Backbone as a chain_set.jsonl record, in Angstrom:
{"seq": "XXXXXXXXXXXXXXXXXXXXXXXXXXXXXXXXXXXXXXXXXXXXXXXXXXXXXXXXXXXXXXXXXXXXXXXXXXXXXXXXXXXXXXXXXXXXXXXXXXXXXXXXXXXXXXXXXXXXXXXXXXXXXXXXXXXXXXXXXXXXXXXXXXXXXXXXXXXXXXXXXXXXXXXXXXXXXXXXXXXXXXXXXXXXXXXXXX", "coords": {"N": [[4.529, 6.178, -0.401], [2.914, 3.07, 1.376], [0.042, 3.008, 3.454], [0.311, 0.758, 5.531], [3.539, 0.751, 4.903], [4.007, 3.111, 6.605], [2.681, 2.704, 8.847], [4.521, 0.517, 9.467], [6.561, 1.64, 9.759], [6.459, 3.977, 11.345], [5.774, 1.982, 13.924], [8.356, 0.379, 14.33], [10.264, 2.21, 14.928], [8.987, 3.469, 16.905], [9.515, 0.846, 18.782], [12.259, 0.384, 18.71], [12.855, 2.361, 20.557], [12.986, 1.426, 23.028], [14.007, -0.39, 25.956], [16.577, -2.711, 26.831], [15.778, -3.574, 29.614], [12.946, -2.957, 29.866], [12.153, -4.947, 27.31], [12.648, -7.136, 28.257], [11.064, -7.148, 30.595], [8.638, -7.181, 29.763], [9.172, -9.49, 28.466], [8.975, -11.457, 30.422], [5.758, -11.44, 31.522], [4.398, -11.383, 30.1], [4.589, -13.844, 28.947], [3.816, -15.094, 31.025], [0.977, -13.841, 30.938], [-0.14, -15.217, 28.691], [0.741, -18.081, 28.65], [-1.443, -18.534, 30.937], [-3.816, -18.68, 28.509], [-6.516, -20.714, 27.477], [-6.468, -21.773, 25.108], [-3.752, -21.88, 25.408], [-3.302, -23.767, 27.49], [-4.648, -26.209, 26.97], [-3.246, -26.911, 25.304], [-2.119, -29.203, 22.392], [-0.066, -28.967, 20.27], [2.405, -26.348, 19.366], [2.707, -23.847, 17.188], [5.228, -21.682, 17.0], [7.522, -18.924, 17.391], [10.734, -17.454, 18.025], [11.569, -15.287, 19.244], [13.119, -12.046, 18.205], [15.619, -8.669, 18.45], [13.816, -6.275, 19.476], [11.523, -7.022, 19.71], [8.821, -8.184, 20.943], [9.017, -10.51, 23.711], [9.711, -13.596, 23.495], [10.99, -15.965, 24.326], [10.778, -16.931, 27.315], [8.393, -17.641, 27.123], [8.094, -19.829, 24.805], [9.956, -21.818, 26.819], [8.699, -22.38, 28.777], [6.362, -23.211, 27.607], [7.372, -25.838, 26.435], [8.21, -26.826, 28.657], [5.749, -28.04, 30.204], [5.288, -29.655, 28.276], [4.584, -29.471, 26.14], [4.482, -29.895, 22.578], [6.653, -27.848, 20.332], [6.364, -26.408, 18.007], [9.518, -23.999, 15.547], [9.791, -21.587, 13.256], [11.869, -21.798, 10.339], [13.317, -20.012, 7.49], [12.638, -20.034, 4.441], [14.48, -20.378, 0.95], [12.258, -18.53, -0.656], [10.72, -17.105, 1.003], [8.889, -18.676, 2.528], [8.15, -20.635, 4.712], [9.558, -23.281, 6.906], [9.403, -25.808, 9.36], [10.65, -27.034, 12.722], [11.188, -28.282, 15.292], [11.338, -26.946, 18.814], [14.017, -27.472, 20.92], [14.785, -26.485, 23.066], [16.78, -23.582, 24.382], [19.277, -24.023, 23.494], [20.047, -25.137, 20.608], [18.921, -23.629, 19.301], [20.168, -21.865, 16.456], [22.103, -19.018, 14.681], [20.785, -17.441, 11.325], [20.063, -16.102, 8.511], [18.489, -12.828, 7.608], [18.545, -11.9, 10.692], [17.265, -13.631, 12.045], [16.606, -16.426, 14.595], [16.572, -19.603, 14.454], [15.554, -22.811, 14.936], [18.156, -26.146, 15.139], [17.016, -28.259, 14.588], [16.156, -31.565, 12.977], [13.67, -30.767, 9.46], [10.636, -30.052, 9.137], [8.911, -29.786, 6.916], [6.648, -27.603, 5.406], [3.988, -27.912, 5.425], [4.176, -29.046, 8.453], [3.038, -27.685, 10.276], [0.269, -27.643, 10.282], [-0.789, -29.172, 11.952], [-0.952, -27.856, 14.39], [-2.103, -26.52, 17.137], [-2.742, -24.14, 18.346], [-1.564, -21.14, 17.487], [1.429, -18.559, 17.251], [1.654, -15.619, 16.446], [4.202, -13.364, 14.789], [4.446, -10.089, 15.112], [3.336, -6.552, 14.322], [0.806, -4.708, 14.768], [-2.096, -4.378, 15.843], [-5.637, -4.651, 15.879], [-9.229, -3.515, 16.024], [-10.275, -5.506, 14.94], [-9.531, -7.205, 15.018], [-7.328, -7.88, 12.937], [-3.788, -8.306, 11.755], [-1.242, -6.492, 11.856], [1.642, -7.206, 10.067], [5.491, -8.107, 9.543], [5.365, -7.708, 6.844], [7.09, -9.227, 5.124], [5.86, -11.569, 3.957], [5.764, -14.639, 4.693], [4.037, -15.36, 6.651], [1.227, -14.742, 5.895], [1.65, -16.614, 4.042], [1.907, -19.184, 5.546], [-0.872, -19.029, 6.681], [-2.603, -19.072, 4.869], [-2.195, -21.324, 3.983], [-2.895, -23.025, 6.451], [-5.659, -22.364, 6.07], [-6.288, -23.434, 3.142], [-6.094, -26.16, 3.995], [-8.406, -26.184, 5.663], [-7.907, -26.338, 8.5], [-7.92, -25.536, 12.16], [-6.193, -24.183, 14.353], [-6.036, -21.947, 17.019], [-5.185, -18.554, 16.551], [-2.77, -16.457, 17.552], [-1.721, -13.462, 18.509], [1.979, -11.685, 20.225], [2.259, -8.592, 21.642], [3.287, -5.083, 22.365], [1.905, -3.035, 24.324], [0.201, -0.706, 23.334], [0.883, -1.3, 20.652], [-2.219, -2.117, 20.223], [-4.147, -1.438, 18.021], [-6.491, 1.752, 16.585], [-7.187, 0.645, 14.094], [-5.751, -0.797, 10.919], [-4.223, -1.018, 8.525], [-5.976, -3.215, 5.635], [-5.769, -6.1, 4.056], [-7.237, -8.73, 0.756], [-6.109, -10.587, 1.064], [-5.01, -10.888, 3.835], [-5.606, -11.977, 6.959], [-7.774, -12.121, 9.987], [-6.62, -12.506, 12.769], [-7.642, -14.287, 16.087], [-6.573, -13.552, 19.206], [-4.932, -11.425, 20.924], [-2.165, -10.836, 22.752], [-0.634, -8.837, 25.342], [1.404, -7.208, 26.871], [0.084, -6.046, 29.019], [-2.438, -7.662, 29.57], [-4.48, -10.239, 27.661], [-6.301, -9.962, 24.782], [-9.715, -11.326, 23.594], [-10.693, -11.223, 20.362], [-13.941, -10.779, 17.972], [-14.011, -13.089, 16.237], [-13.487, -16.417, 14.99]], "CA": [[4.23, 4.477, 0.184], [1.884, 2.826, 1.273], [-0.41, 3.13, 4.291], [0.593, -0.286, 5.771], [4.276, 0.673, 5.204], [3.982, 4.04, 7.172], [2.678, 2.36, 9.986], [5.404, -0.719, 10.139], [8.058, 2.567, 9.764], [6.23, 4.101, 12.877], [5.422, 1.223, 15.052], [9.35, 0.257, 14.441], [10.423, 3.315, 15.251], [8.797, 3.571, 18.809], [10.222, -0.271, 19.756], [13.272, 0.895, 18.983], [13.311, 3.317, 21.708], [12.569, 0.329, 24.073], [15.531, -0.504, 26.499], [16.358, -4.177, 27.046], [15.381, -3.834, 30.551], [11.734, -2.736, 28.81], [11.985, -5.862, 26.302], [13.113, -8.424, 29.195], [10.193, -7.172, 31.893], [7.079, -7.058, 29.24], [8.054, -10.855, 28.309], [8.446, -12.173, 31.263], [4.532, -10.54, 31.91], [3.355, -11.791, 28.434], [4.737, -15.374, 28.635], [2.58, -15.37, 32.44], [-0.211, -13.825, 30.297], [-0.039, -16.385, 27.708], [0.3, -18.967, 29.569], [-3.035, -18.431, 31.197], [-4.758, -18.473, 27.683], [-7.341, -21.736, 27.823], [-5.616, -22.014, 23.974], [-2.379, -22.465, 25.312], [-2.761, -24.366, 28.545], [-5.096, -27.228, 26.965], [-2.84, -27.404, 23.242], [-0.782, -30.353, 22.692], [1.281, -28.395, 19.429], [2.246, -25.039, 19.336], [3.675, -23.414, 16.085], [5.469, -20.241, 17.751], [8.461, -18.409, 16.394], [11.761, -16.82, 18.978], [11.535, -13.246, 18.908], [14.763, -10.972, 17.932], [15.896, -7.767, 18.957], [12.901, -5.624, 19.787], [9.979, -7.64, 19.632], [7.568, -8.961, 22.383], [10.251, -11.327, 24.15], [8.908, -15.095, 23.46], [11.99, -17.556, 24.847], [10.77, -17.689, 28.584], [7.026, -18.641, 27.586], [8.9, -21.384, 24.733], [10.256, -22.708, 27.831], [7.819, -22.823, 29.591], [6.102, -24.769, 27.044], [8.244, -27.033, 26.383], [8.529, -27.941, 30.122], [4.56, -28.322, 30.465], [5.613, -31.487, 27.498], [4.161, -28.982, 24.404], [5.61, -30.122, 21.286], [6.591, -26.123, 20.129], [7.474, -25.864, 16.733], [9.548, -23.593, 15.0], [9.699, -21.492, 11.638], [12.72, -22.293, 9.078], [12.331, -19.177, 6.477], [12.865, -20.467, 3.031], [14.573, -18.98, 0.637], [10.883, -17.717, -1.292], [10.13, -16.488, 2.244], [7.812, -19.774, 2.688], [8.325, -21.185, 6.215], [9.262, -24.801, 6.849], [9.075, -26.092, 10.736], [11.525, -28.531, 13.219], [11.118, -28.525, 16.645], [12.456, -26.849, 19.528], [14.683, -28.281, 21.847], [15.689, -25.245, 23.833], [17.437, -21.928, 23.544], [21.294, -24.378, 23.335], [19.099, -25.883, 20.016], [18.788, -22.022, 18.186], [21.894, -21.357, 15.95], [21.81, -17.529, 13.967], [20.159, -18.052, 10.877], [20.029, -15.289, 7.966], [17.992, -11.52, 8.495], [18.838, -11.766, 12.336], [17.466, -14.709, 13.165], [17.511, -17.426, 15.431], [16.289, -20.57, 13.732], [16.059, -24.198, 15.318], [18.866, -26.194, 14.122], [16.98, -29.809, 14.335], [15.112, -31.782, 12.005], [13.033, -30.398, 9.279], [9.265, -30.971, 9.655], [7.968, -29.332, 6.075], [5.933, -26.629, 5.71], [2.689, -28.542, 6.082], [3.948, -29.352, 9.749], [2.249, -26.345, 10.916], [-1.46, -28.008, 9.968], [-0.517, -30.063, 13.173], [-0.746, -26.955, 15.999], [-3.934, -26.465, 17.622], [-2.517, -22.633, 18.329], [-0.209, -20.115, 16.69], [1.98, -17.665, 17.722], [2.142, -14.982, 15.246], [4.603, -12.037, 15.472], [3.286, -8.718, 14.062], [3.462, -4.868, 14.674], [-0.08, -4.023, 15.35], [-3.389, -5.531, 15.759], [-6.848, -2.805, 15.591], [-10.178, -3.728, 17.207], [-11.093, -6.323, 14.426], [-7.721, -8.758, 14.809], [-6.909, -7.351, 11.815], [-2.921, -7.919, 12.19], [0.057, -5.966, 10.836], [2.876, -8.204, 10.303], [7.025, -6.691, 9.006], [5.495, -6.799, 5.064], [7.648, -10.26, 4.023], [4.296, -12.388, 3.077], [5.975, -15.542, 5.17], [2.572, -15.939, 7.804], [0.393, -15.555, 4.99], [1.948, -18.071, 3.215], [0.976, -20.415, 6.508], [-2.701, -18.789, 7.535], [-3.258, -19.494, 3.953], [-2.368, -23.451, 4.141], [-4.089, -23.322, 7.813], [-7.262, -22.375, 5.852], [-6.521, -24.242, 2.596], [-6.628, -27.152, 4.603], [-9.378, -26.67, 7.224], [-7.094, -26.093, 9.777], [-8.374, -23.559, 12.464], [-5.776, -23.174, 15.191], [-6.292, -20.579, 17.899], [-4.273, -17.217, 16.285], [-2.719, -14.89, 19.018], [-0.503, -12.066, 18.44], [2.394, -11.113, 20.971], [2.703, -7.202, 21.416], [3.598, -3.828, 23.804], [0.156, -2.911, 24.329], [0.329, 0.041, 22.347], [1.173, -1.452, 18.989], [-3.113, -2.763, 19.74], [-4.323, 0.047, 17.888], [-7.804, 1.68, 16.391], [-7.174, -0.069, 12.695], [-4.691, -1.686, 10.752], [-4.841, -1.117, 6.757], [-6.035, -4.676, 5.105], [-6.029, -6.472, 2.292], [-8.024, -9.722, 0.748], [-5.569, -11.83, 1.578], [-5.104, -10.795, 5.159], [-6.387, -12.744, 8.157], [-7.791, -11.709, 11.374], [-6.215, -13.576, 14.886], [-8.255, -14.659, 17.354], [-6.709, -13.255, 20.288], [-3.937, -10.406, 21.586], [-1.319, -10.684, 24.396], [0.194, -7.632, 25.574], [1.793, -7.261, 29.033], [-1.963, -5.904, 29.841], [-3.042, -9.158, 29.119], [-4.965, -10.745, 26.164], [-7.943, -9.583, 24.891], [-10.496, -11.29, 22.015], [-11.125, -10.608, 19.115], [-15.239, -11.224, 17.781], [-13.32, -13.759, 15.213], [-13.021, -18.024, 14.868]], "C": [[2.731, 4.389, 1.471], [1.121, 2.647, 2.747], [-0.011, 2.031, 5.618], [2.262, 0.26, 6.172], [4.809, 2.003, 6.139], [4.321, 4.053, 8.303], [3.814, 1.554, 10.668], [6.674, 0.412, 10.231], [7.948, 3.106, 11.405], [6.325, 3.282, 14.422], [7.539, 0.325, 15.591], [10.229, 1.202, 15.36], [10.368, 3.326, 16.963], [9.155, 1.579, 19.44], [11.775, 0.161, 19.534], [13.928, 1.864, 20.18], [13.005, 2.154, 23.266], [14.095, 0.115, 24.344], [15.537, -2.33, 26.568], [15.993, -4.938, 28.456], [13.733, -3.926, 30.078], [11.271, -4.459, 28.47], [11.521, -6.649, 27.689], [11.862, -8.414, 30.463], [8.554, -8.085, 31.296], [7.468, -8.563, 29.103], [8.261, -12.1, 29.239], [6.903, -12.098, 32.172], [3.829, -11.162, 30.408], [3.767, -12.553, 28.548], [2.941, -16.063, 30.203], [1.296, -15.35, 31.497], [-1.015, -15.896, 29.429], [-0.696, -17.848, 28.135], [-0.933, -19.684, 29.652], [-3.948, -18.656, 30.137], [-5.149, -20.201, 27.301], [-6.795, -22.415, 26.008], [-4.563, -22.979, 23.824], [-2.379, -23.539, 26.067], [-3.246, -26.043, 27.935], [-3.955, -27.94, 25.042], [-1.032, -28.387, 23.844], [0.727, -29.784, 21.502], [1.038, -26.766, 19.283], [3.551, -24.206, 18.342], [4.482, -21.875, 17.29], [6.362, -19.487, 16.641], [9.892, -17.674, 17.858], [11.379, -15.973, 18.279], [13.043, -12.394, 18.913], [15.167, -9.972, 18.224], [14.351, -6.933, 19.516], [11.594, -6.226, 19.93], [9.878, -8.311, 21.027], [8.288, -10.31, 22.393], [9.379, -12.43, 23.879], [9.667, -16.14, 24.32], [11.413, -17.557, 26.472], [9.536, -18.636, 27.857], [7.362, -20.415, 26.246], [9.346, -22.364, 25.505], [9.809, -23.174, 28.624], [7.147, -23.43, 28.669], [6.448, -25.644, 27.048], [8.545, -27.883, 28.217], [7.024, -28.389, 30.193], [4.452, -29.889, 29.556], [4.291, -31.043, 26.118], [4.791, -29.051, 23.366], [6.05, -28.262, 20.737], [7.216, -26.188, 18.883], [7.765, -24.68, 16.298], [10.2, -22.804, 13.933], [11.447, -21.667, 11.635], [12.289, -20.883, 8.364], [13.594, -19.511, 5.144], [13.516, -19.555, 2.117], [13.676, -18.809, -0.377], [9.921, -17.656, -0.248], [8.927, -17.514, 3.005], [8.301, -20.256, 4.294], [8.592, -22.464, 6.632], [9.432, -24.336, 8.527], [10.526, -26.967, 11.363], [11.001, -27.809, 14.466], [11.802, -27.988, 17.88], [12.176, -27.228, 21.106], [15.116, -27.862, 23.25], [16.438, -24.54, 22.918], [18.624, -22.868, 22.672], [20.706, -25.269, 21.832], [18.722, -24.798, 18.285], [20.175, -21.852, 17.329], [20.592, -19.739, 14.439], [21.927, -18.068, 12.632], [19.929, -15.915, 9.602], [18.282, -13.826, 8.509], [18.12, -11.712, 9.889], [17.881, -12.963, 12.909], [17.248, -16.274, 14.263], [16.098, -18.988, 15.155], [16.411, -21.747, 14.708], [17.273, -25.099, 14.647], [18.618, -28.451, 13.919], [16.203, -30.189, 12.852], [13.989, -30.922, 11.278], [11.605, -31.116, 9.03], [8.481, -30.835, 7.956], [6.825, -28.505, 6.698], [4.388, -26.891, 6.35], [2.984, -28.845, 7.866], [3.236, -28.416, 10.692], [0.13, -26.846, 11.086], [-1.56, -28.586, 11.788], [-0.657, -29.501, 14.573], [-1.822, -26.574, 15.979], [-3.359, -24.939, 18.12], [-1.155, -22.074, 17.654], [-0.092, -18.441, 17.156], [2.615, -16.755, 16.019], [3.157, -13.924, 15.399], [4.054, -10.986, 14.836], [3.806, -7.415, 14.867], [2.923, -4.248, 15.305], [-0.92, -5.342, 15.374], [-4.787, -4.813, 16.206], [-8.064, -4.788, 15.629], [-11.074, -4.939, 16.085], [-10.208, -7.78, 14.279], [-7.411, -9.269, 13.851], [-5.112, -7.185, 12.341], [-1.987, -7.372, 10.975], [1.294, -6.978, 10.742], [4.023, -6.785, 9.946], [6.806, -6.812, 6.693], [6.018, -7.814, 4.189], [6.758, -11.84, 3.237], [4.592, -14.192, 4.102], [4.642, -16.107, 6.048], [1.778, -15.361, 6.964], [0.297, -16.48, 4.385], [1.281, -18.723, 3.762], [-0.377, -19.75, 7.029], [-3.217, -19.37, 6.016], [-3.461, -20.841, 3.779], [-2.937, -23.639, 4.701], [-5.136, -23.417, 6.767], [-7.608, -23.128, 4.414], [-6.951, -25.549, 3.258], [-7.503, -27.361, 5.409], [-9.294, -26.559, 8.499], [-7.615, -24.795, 10.626], [-7.431, -23.595, 13.957], [-6.338, -22.151, 15.623], [-4.621, -19.875, 17.331], [-4.159, -16.133, 16.798], [-1.244, -14.712, 18.269], [0.525, -11.688, 19.781], [2.866, -9.5, 20.979], [2.651, -6.337, 22.493], [1.747, -3.958, 23.402], [-0.369, -1.322, 23.521], [-0.076, 0.188, 20.736], [-1.391, -1.871, 19.106], [-3.804, -1.164, 19.431], [-6.223, 0.274, 17.162], [-8.017, 0.84, 14.823], [-5.57, 0.299, 11.521], [-5.51, -1.878, 9.186], [-5.198, -2.771, 6.314], [-6.151, -4.585, 4.027], [-6.972, -7.553, 2.463], [-7.517, -10.771, 1.113], [-4.602, -12.075, 3.219], [-6.22, -11.524, 6.029], [-6.515, -12.818, 9.002], [-7.147, -12.383, 12.128], [-6.829, -14.071, 15.703], [-7.647, -13.472, 18.891], [-5.463, -12.182, 20.062], [-3.447, -10.806, 22.659], [-0.587, -9.582, 24.793], [0.187, -7.535, 26.657], [0.863, -6.491, 30.377], [-1.988, -6.758, 29.942], [-3.89, -9.151, 28.316], [-6.797, -10.598, 26.372], [-7.696, -10.822, 23.255], [-11.263, -10.75, 21.147], [-12.83, -12.032, 18.628], [-14.998, -12.576, 16.337], [-13.163, -15.773, 15.764], [-14.095, -18.636, 15.308]], "O": [[1.997, 5.181, 2.063], [1.839, 1.9, 3.411], [-0.046, 2.539, 6.738], [2.554, 0.304, 7.367], [6.004, 1.99, 6.432], [5.234, 4.61, 8.912], [4.139, 1.65, 11.852], [7.724, 0.047, 10.76], [8.727, 2.911, 12.338], [6.714, 3.663, 15.526], [7.883, -0.098, 16.694], [10.781, 0.836, 16.398], [11.213, 3.242, 17.855], [8.925, 1.3, 20.617], [12.422, 0.206, 20.58], [15.093, 2.016, 20.548], [12.868, 2.554, 24.422], [15.056, 0.273, 23.592], [14.545, -3.028, 26.357], [15.895, -6.15, 28.651], [13.294, -5.068, 29.937], [10.406, -5.097, 29.071], [10.366, -6.754, 28.102], [11.68, -9.401, 31.177], [7.801, -8.924, 31.79], [6.557, -9.313, 29.453], [7.929, -13.269, 29.046], [6.83, -12.588, 33.299], [2.653, -11.18, 30.045], [3.257, -12.843, 27.466], [1.936, -16.772, 30.269], [0.64, -16.358, 31.234], [-1.734, -16.884, 29.574], [-1.779, -18.43, 28.067], [-1.417, -20.661, 29.081], [-5.081, -18.881, 30.564], [-4.246, -20.93, 26.893], [-6.822, -23.638, 25.872], [-4.293, -23.95, 23.117], [-1.64, -24.451, 25.696], [-2.55, -27.014, 28.234], [-4.021, -28.849, 24.215], [-0.039, -28.413, 24.572], [1.93, -29.993, 21.656], [-0.007, -26.13, 19.147], [4.743, -24.019, 18.583], [3.913, -21.369, 18.258], [6.118, -19.407, 15.437], [9.221, -17.498, 18.875], [10.979, -15.858, 17.121], [13.834, -12.352, 19.855], [15.485, -10.615, 19.225], [13.904, -7.73, 20.34], [10.647, -5.566, 20.359], [10.673, -8.774, 21.845], [8.266, -11.105, 21.453], [8.181, -12.198, 24.045], [9.082, -17.035, 24.93], [11.809, -18.618, 26.954], [9.512, -19.866, 27.883], [7.067, -21.58, 26.516], [9.273, -23.553, 25.194], [10.181, -24.167, 29.251], [7.302, -24.636, 28.859], [5.894, -26.525, 27.706], [8.906, -28.979, 28.647], [7.094, -29.616, 30.271], [3.843, -30.902, 29.902], [3.516, -31.747, 25.472], [5.714, -28.264, 23.156], [5.148, -27.518, 21.122], [8.425, -26.047, 18.705], [6.832, -23.879, 16.361], [11.275, -23.285, 13.575], [12.154, -21.669, 12.643], [11.13, -20.499, 8.517], [14.802, -19.314, 5.011], [13.381, -18.333, 2.185], [14.308, -18.941, -1.425], [8.733, -17.969, -0.323], [8.202, -17.112, 3.915], [9.268, -19.568, 4.62], [7.501, -23.01, 6.798], [9.546, -23.194, 8.974], [11.343, -27.465, 10.588], [10.403, -26.735, 14.4], [12.893, -28.506, 18.116], [11.262, -27.303, 21.927], [15.583, -28.502, 24.191], [16.715, -24.571, 21.719], [18.907, -22.618, 21.5], [21.041, -26.441, 22.001], [18.474, -24.993, 17.095], [21.228, -21.705, 17.949], [19.507, -19.592, 13.878], [22.778, -18.926, 12.397], [19.701, -14.825, 10.126], [17.42, -13.948, 9.379], [16.947, -11.494, 10.194], [17.789, -13.175, 14.118], [18.216, -17.022, 14.399], [15.0, -19.116, 15.696], [17.44, -21.717, 15.383], [17.448, -24.797, 13.467], [19.318, -29.379, 13.515], [15.813, -29.441, 11.956], [13.255, -30.291, 12.039], [11.412, -32.31, 8.801], [7.584, -31.633, 7.685], [6.27, -28.547, 7.796], [3.814, -26.364, 7.303], [1.977, -28.861, 8.573], [2.985, -28.675, 11.869], [-0.805, -26.43, 11.77], [-2.439, -28.269, 12.588], [-0.57, -30.142, 15.621], [-2.504, -26.294, 14.993], [-4.481, -24.519, 18.402], [-0.057, -22.586, 17.432], [-0.915, -17.543, 17.332], [3.394, -17.006, 15.099], [2.939, -13.382, 16.482], [3.16, -11.123, 14.001], [4.546, -7.398, 15.85], [3.364, -3.458, 16.141], [-0.74, -6.537, 15.139], [-4.632, -4.351, 17.337], [-7.948, -6.002, 15.467], [-12.25, -5.238, 16.294], [-10.274, -8.86, 13.692], [-7.208, -10.455, 13.592], [-4.838, -6.27, 13.118], [-1.946, -7.624, 9.771], [1.717, -7.42, 11.811], [3.913, -5.559, 9.957], [7.478, -6.39, 5.752], [5.812, -7.794, 2.976], [7.03, -12.694, 2.393], [3.6, -14.918, 4.172], [4.356, -17.304, 6.017], [0.828, -15.468, 7.74], [-0.695, -17.158, 4.114], [0.224, -19.125, 3.277], [-0.822, -20.281, 8.046], [-4.209, -20.099, 6.005], [-4.507, -21.432, 3.511], [-3.858, -24.37, 4.336], [-5.552, -24.55, 6.526], [-8.769, -23.482, 4.211], [-8.089, -25.982, 3.075], [-7.626, -28.454, 5.963], [-10.143, -26.627, 9.388], [-7.745, -23.628, 10.256], [-7.996, -22.957, 14.846], [-7.052, -21.425, 14.931], [-3.479, -20.3, 17.508], [-4.873, -15.131, 16.749], [-0.302, -15.344, 17.792], [-0.209, -11.278, 20.681], [3.85, -9.204, 20.302], [2.061, -6.672, 23.52], [0.924, -4.549, 22.705], [-1.562, -1.173, 23.257], [-0.712, 0.945, 20.003], [-1.943, -1.845, 18.006], [-3.941, -0.178, 20.155], [-7.053, -0.636, 17.176], [-9.157, 0.462, 14.553], [-4.76, 1.223, 11.442], [-6.548, -2.406, 8.788], [-4.445, -3.577, 6.861], [-6.44, -3.713, 3.209], [-7.556, -7.743, 3.53], [-8.13, -11.783, 1.455], [-3.867, -12.99, 3.588], [-7.425, -11.594, 5.787], [-5.681, -13.518, 9.575], [-7.441, -13.502, 11.709], [-5.948, -14.55, 16.418], [-8.443, -12.708, 19.437], [-5.022, -12.137, 18.913], [-4.185, -11.154, 23.581], [0.49, -9.631, 24.198], [-0.747, -7.701, 27.442], [0.844, -6.38, 31.603], [-1.211, -7.014, 30.862], [-4.301, -8.028, 28.026], [-7.742, -10.81, 27.133], [-6.793, -11.112, 22.47], [-12.239, -10.003, 21.205], [-12.936, -13.25, 18.774], [-15.937, -12.823, 15.58], [-12.741, -16.139, 16.861], [-14.126, -19.865, 15.365]]}, "num_chains": 1, "name": "protein.A"}
């Protein structure tokens, strides 16, 4: 088993120990910290995602961004694991999709819609002191980050995590990209990138 696979297994096991109340409490605090980030307070378009299961919650943040008049784009998983995007139009505009995901039901904008984002909220399992993010291993966000780089787009890259998921070192590969900031219930932290 690779170092990434072992770390993913351990982090997912720790998340399974969280109660619904732990997750809800963390989501409220996370939203408050994230909304205070200059990268989000000045954003016109934010690419985000709908948290599921024990992931750090994004629902309150999505609704608050939308209430501010921010255009929020949410991913739609394609058959090849790439991501299409559609606008977030509120919780009533979400539907269950494969892999336990919730996806927007509105019109699709295409994989390149992410290029319009001023900030991209990335799901993850861990981040290290260099800003290297450990994802779930499906490669969807690796494609998004590669697409942004190829287009010369430089949105703020922000990952939402629990405090114990900020680690000393995450195994990294050449295709991995560092993020600009992490937001945990304890507050935001920026990395020396971007």
